């Protein structure tokens, strides 16, 4: 699902309606999370498993990093997060490139090696959500922010559809507090108008860039 499609417009209208129904704040967050998964799965459903894996592993690794006092164990936990995230990213993004160069190297050494070309499909947004969860575990390792207490809030932080496939990469303090505070505690009308203005300015800037420097 892409932002400039009729499907997304219908999806967004349905989400706005559901979000403004008299549900509890927790129920609204669950609706947003489910909607974000639907948004992502609309492109290629099986790849949602990678998103779940990255979310669950780094939620528990991040919590353990923050509470663990043993330096050796903390380094092991950080390495697990690094290998898991960067390994997944390297396989899907650079697997074909690495295999091709390995094949050239082996053949240059006199060995005849001609593997079948890998049919690796790059999951949408993998760089964004991988580095988002990785930034979280690094923050927990450095103790630069507190761990997210709820897996619902953390999952929504990673998966929230406006930034899931197009960025930017965000850190927990930038987004998680907005999920933790009920909007009834905020000046909703002013908040909505402010962010709609920001969205319009952002779209205007992107259109201007495309007009002056088309791809």
CSV table of C-alpha atoms in Angstrom, one decimal:
chain,number,residue,atom,x,y,z
A,1,UNK,CA,0.0,0.0,0.0
A,2,UNK,CA,1.4,3.4,-1.0
A,3,UNK,CA,0.5,6.8,0.3
A,4,UNK,CA,-0.6,8.2,-3.1
A,5,UNK,CA,-3.2,5.5,-3.8
A,6,UNK,CA,-7.0,5.3,-3.5
A,7,UNK,CA,-6.5,2.3,-1.3
A,8,UNK,CA,-4.6,4.3,1.2
A,9,UNK,CA,-7.2,7.1,1.2
A,10,UNK,CA,-9.9,4.6,2.0
A,11,UNK,CA,-7.7,2.9,4.6
A,12,UNK,CA,-6.9,6.3,6.2
A,13,UNK,CA,-10.6,7.4,6.3
A,14,UNK,CA,-11.6,4.1,8.0
A,15,UNK,CA,-8.7,4.7,10.6
A,16,UNK,CA,-9.9,8.2,11.3
A,17,UNK,CA,-13.4,7.0,11.9
A,18,UNK,CA,-12.3,4.2,14.2
A,19,UNK,CA,-9.9,6.4,16.1
A,20,UNK,CA,-12.7,8.9,16.9
A,21,UNK,CA,-15.1,6.3,18.2
A,22,UNK,CA,-15.6,6.3,22.0
A,23,UNK,CA,-13.1,3.5,22.7
A,24,UNK,CA,-10.6,3.4,25.5
A,25,UNK,CA,-7.1,4.8,24.7
A,26,UNK,CA,-5.7,1.2,24.9
A,27,UNK,CA,-8.2,0.0,22.4
A,28,UNK,CA,-7.4,2.9,20.1
A,29,UNK,CA,-3.7,2.0,20.3
A,30,UNK,CA,-4.5,-1.6,19.4
A,31,UNK,CA,-6.5,-0.4,16.4
A,32,UNK,CA,-3.6,1.7,15.3
A,33,UNK,CA,-1.2,-1.3,15.7
A,34,UNK,CA,-3.5,-3.6,13.8
A,35,UNK,CA,-4.0,-1.0,11.1
A,36,UNK,CA,-0.2,-0.6,10.8
A,37,UNK,CA,0.3,-4.3,10.3
A,38,UNK,CA,-2.5,-4.4,7.7
A,39,UNK,CA,-0.8,-1.4,6.0
A,40,UNK,CA,2.5,-3.3,5.8
A,41,UNK,CA,1.1,-6.7,5.0
A,42,UNK,CA,-0.9,-5.3,2.1
A,43,UNK,CA,2.4,-5.3,0.1
A,44,UNK,CA,3.7,-8.8,1.0
A,45,UNK,CA,2.1,-10.6,4.0
A,46,UNK,CA,4.9,-13.1,4.9
A,47,UNK,CA,7.4,-10.3,5.5
A,48,UNK,CA,5.4,-9.2,8.5
A,49,UNK,CA,7.1,-12.1,10.3
A,50,UNK,CA,10.4,-10.2,10.1
A,51,UNK,CA,8.8,-7.1,11.5
A,52,UNK,CA,7.4,-9.1,14.4
A,53,UNK,CA,10.7,-10.8,15.0
A,54,UNK,CA,12.7,-7.5,15.1
A,55,UNK,CA,10.1,-5.9,17.4
A,56,UNK,CA,9.9,-8.7,20.0
A,57,UNK,CA,13.6,-9.5,20.1
A,58,UNK,CA,14.7,-5.9,20.6
A,59,UNK,CA,11.9,-5.1,23.1
A,60,UNK,CA,13.2,-7.8,25.5
A,61,UNK,CA,16.9,-7.3,24.7
A,62,UNK,CA,16.5,-3.6,25.3
A,63,UNK,CA,14.8,-4.2,28.7
A,64,UNK,CA,17.5,-6.7,29.7
A,65,UNK,CA,20.3,-4.2,28.6
A,66,UNK,CA,18.8,-1.5,30.8
A,67,UNK,CA,18.5,-3.6,33.9
A,68,UNK,CA,21.6,-5.8,33.5
A,69,UNK,CA,24.6,-4.6,35.5
A,70,UNK,CA,27.2,-7.2,34.4
A,71,UNK,CA,29.3,-5.6,31.7
A,72,UNK,CA,30.0,-8.8,29.9
A,73,UNK,CA,26.4,-9.9,29.7
A,74,UNK,CA,25.4,-6.4,28.5
A,75,UNK,CA,27.9,-6.7,25.6
A,76,UNK,CA,26.6,-10.1,24.7
A,77,UNK,CA,23.0,-8.8,24.6
A,78,UNK,CA,24.1,-5.8,22.4
A,79,UNK,CA,25.9,-8.2,20.1
A,80,UNK,CA,22.7,-10.3,19.8
A,81,UNK,CA,20.8,-7.2,18.7
A,82,UNK,CA,23.5,-6.1,16.3
A,83,UNK,CA,23.8,-9.5,14.7
A,84,UNK,CA,20.1,-10.1,14.5
A,85,UNK,CA,19.3,-6.7,12.9
A,86,UNK,CA,22.3,-6.1,10.7
A,87,UNK,CA,22.4,-9.8,9.7
A,88,UNK,CA,18.8,-9.6,8.5
A,89,UNK,CA,19.4,-6.3,6.7
A,90,UNK,CA,22.6,-7.5,5.0
A,91,UNK,CA,21.0,-10.8,3.8
A,92,UNK,CA,18.0,-9.1,2.2
A,93,UNK,CA,19.7,-6.0,1.0
A,94,UNK,CA,23.2,-7.2,0.0
A,95,UNK,CA,22.9,-11.0,-0.2
A,96,UNK,CA,22.9,-11.1,-4.0
A,97,UNK,CA,25.8,-8.6,-4.2
A,98,UNK,CA,27.9,-10.5,-1.7
A,99,UNK,CA,27.2,-13.9,-3.4
A,100,UNK,CA,28.1,-12.4,-6.8
A,101,UNK,CA,31.4,-11.1,-5.5
A,102,UNK,CA,32.2,-14.3,-3.7
A,103,UNK,CA,31.6,-16.2,-7.0
A,104,UNK,CA,34.0,-13.9,-8.9
A,105,UNK,CA,36.6,-14.4,-6.2
A,106,UNK,CA,36.3,-18.2,-6.2
A,107,UNK,CA,36.4,-18.4,-10.0
A,108,UNK,CA,39.5,-16.1,-10.1
A,109,UNK,CA,41.3,-18.6,-7.8
A,110,UNK,CA,40.7,-21.3,-10.5
A,111,UNK,CA,37.7,-23.0,-9.0
A,112,UNK,CA,34.5,-23.3,-11.1
A,113,UNK,CA,31.6,-22.2,-8.9
A,114,UNK,CA,28.4,-21.2,-10.5
A,115,UNK,CA,25.5,-21.1,-7.9
A,116,UNK,CA,22.0,-20.4,-8.9
A,117,UNK,CA,21.1,-16.7,-8.7
A,118,UNK,CA,19.3,-16.0,-5.4
A,119,UNK,CA,15.7,-14.7,-5.8
A,120,UNK,CA,15.8,-12.4,-2.8
A,121,UNK,CA,13.0,-9.9,-2.4
A,122,UNK,CA,13.8,-6.8,-0.4
A,123,UNK,CA,11.2,-6.3,2.3
A,124,UNK,CA,9.6,-2.8,2.2
A,125,UNK,CA,10.9,-0.5,4.9
A,126,UNK,CA,13.4,-3.0,6.3
A,127,UNK,CA,16.1,-0.4,6.7
A,128,UNK,CA,13.8,2.0,8.6
A,129,UNK,CA,12.4,-0.5,11.2
A,130,UNK,CA,15.8,-2.3,11.6
A,131,UNK,CA,17.6,0.9,12.5
A,132,UNK,CA,14.7,2.1,14.6
A,133,UNK,CA,14.9,-1.0,16.8
A,134,UNK,CA,18.7,-1.0,16.7
A,135,UNK,CA,18.8,2.6,17.9
A,136,UNK,CA,16.5,1.6,20.7
A,137,UNK,CA,18.8,-1.2,22.0
A,138,UNK,CA,21.9,1.1,21.7
A,139,UNK,CA,20.1,3.7,23.7
A,140,UNK,CA,19.3,1.1,26.3
A,141,UNK,CA,23.0,0.0,26.3
A,142,UNK,CA,24.1,3.6,26.9
A,143,UNK,CA,21.1,4.2,29.2
A,144,UNK,CA,20.3,7.4,27.4
A,145,UNK,CA,16.6,6.9,27.8
A,146,UNK,CA,14.3,4.6,29.9
A,147,UNK,CA,13.0,1.3,28.4
A,148,UNK,CA,9.5,1.3,27.0
A,149,UNK,CA,7.3,-0.5,29.6
A,150,UNK,CA,4.6,-1.8,27.3
A,151,UNK,CA,5.1,-4.0,24.4
A,152,UNK,CA,2.0,-2.5,22.9
A,153,UNK,CA,3.6,1.0,22.9
A,154,UNK,CA,6.9,-0.4,21.7
A,155,UNK,CA,5.3,-2.3,18.8
A,156,UNK,CA,3.4,0.8,17.8
A,157,UNK,CA,6.6,2.9,18.0
A,158,UNK,CA,8.3,0.5,15.6
A,159,UNK,CA,5.3,-0.2,13.3
A,160,UNK,CA,3.3,3.1,13.2
A,161,UNK,CA,2.4,3.3,9.5
A,162,UNK,CA,3.2,7.0,8.8
A,163,UNK,CA,6.9,6.3,9.3
A,164,UNK,CA,7.2,2.5,8.8
A,165,UNK,CA,8.2,2.4,5.1
A,166,UNK,CA,9.2,5.9,4.4
A,167,UNK,CA,11.0,7.0,7.6
A,168,UNK,CA,12.3,9.0,9.3
A,169,UNK,CA,14.2,6.8,11.8
A,170,UNK,CA,12.9,7.9,15.2
A,171,UNK,CA,14.0,7.4,18.8
A,172,UNK,CA,11.6,6.4,21.6
A,173,UNK,CA,11.6,9.8,23.4
A,174,UNK,CA,10.4,11.4,20.1
A,175,UNK,CA,7.3,9.2,19.7
A,176,UNK,CA,6.5,6.9,22.7
A,177,UNK,CA,5.3,9.6,25.1
A,178,UNK,CA,2.6,10.4,22.5
A,179,UNK,CA,1.3,6.9,22.9
A,180,UNK,CA,1.5,6.9,26.7
A,181,UNK,CA,-0.4,10.2,27.3
A,182,UNK,CA,-4.2,10.0,26.6
A,183,UNK,CA,-5.1,12.7,24.1
A,184,UNK,CA,-7.8,14.0,26.5
A,185,UNK,CA,-4.9,15.4,28.5
A,186,UNK,CA,-3.7,17.5,25.5
A,187,UNK,CA,-5.2,20.4,23.7
A,188,UNK,CA,-6.4,18.2,20.8
A,189,UNK,CA,-7.7,20.8,18.4
A,190,UNK,CA,-4.6,22.9,18.6
A,191,UNK,CA,-2.4,19.8,18.4
A,192,UNK,CA,-4.2,18.5,15.3
A,193,UNK,CA,-4.1,21.9,13.5
A,194,UNK,CA,-0.4,22.3,14.3
A,195,UNK,CA,0.5,18.8,12.9
A,196,UNK,CA,-1.7,19.2,9.9
A,197,UNK,CA,0.2,22.4,9.1
A,198,UNK,CA,3.5,20.6,9.5
A,199,UNK,CA,2.2,17.8,7.2
A,200,UNK,CA,1.2,20.3,4.5
A,201,UNK,CA,4.5,22.1,4.7
A,202,UNK,CA,6.3,18.8,4.4
A,203,UNK,CA,4.3,17.8,1.3
A,204,UNK,CA,4.8,21.2,-0.2
A,205,UNK,CA,8.6,20.9,0.3
A,206,UNK,CA,8.6,17.4,-1.3
A,207,UNK,CA,6.6,18.5,-4.3
A,208,UNK,CA,8.9,21.5,-4.7
A,209,UNK,CA,12.0,19.3,-4.6
A,210,UNK,CA,10.5,16.9,-7.2
A,211,UNK,CA,9.6,19.8,-9.5
A,212,UNK,CA,13.1,21.3,-9.4
A,213,UNK,CA,15.1,18.1,-9.3
A,214,UNK,CA,13.0,15.3,-10.8
A,215,UNK,CA,14.2,11.7,-10.4
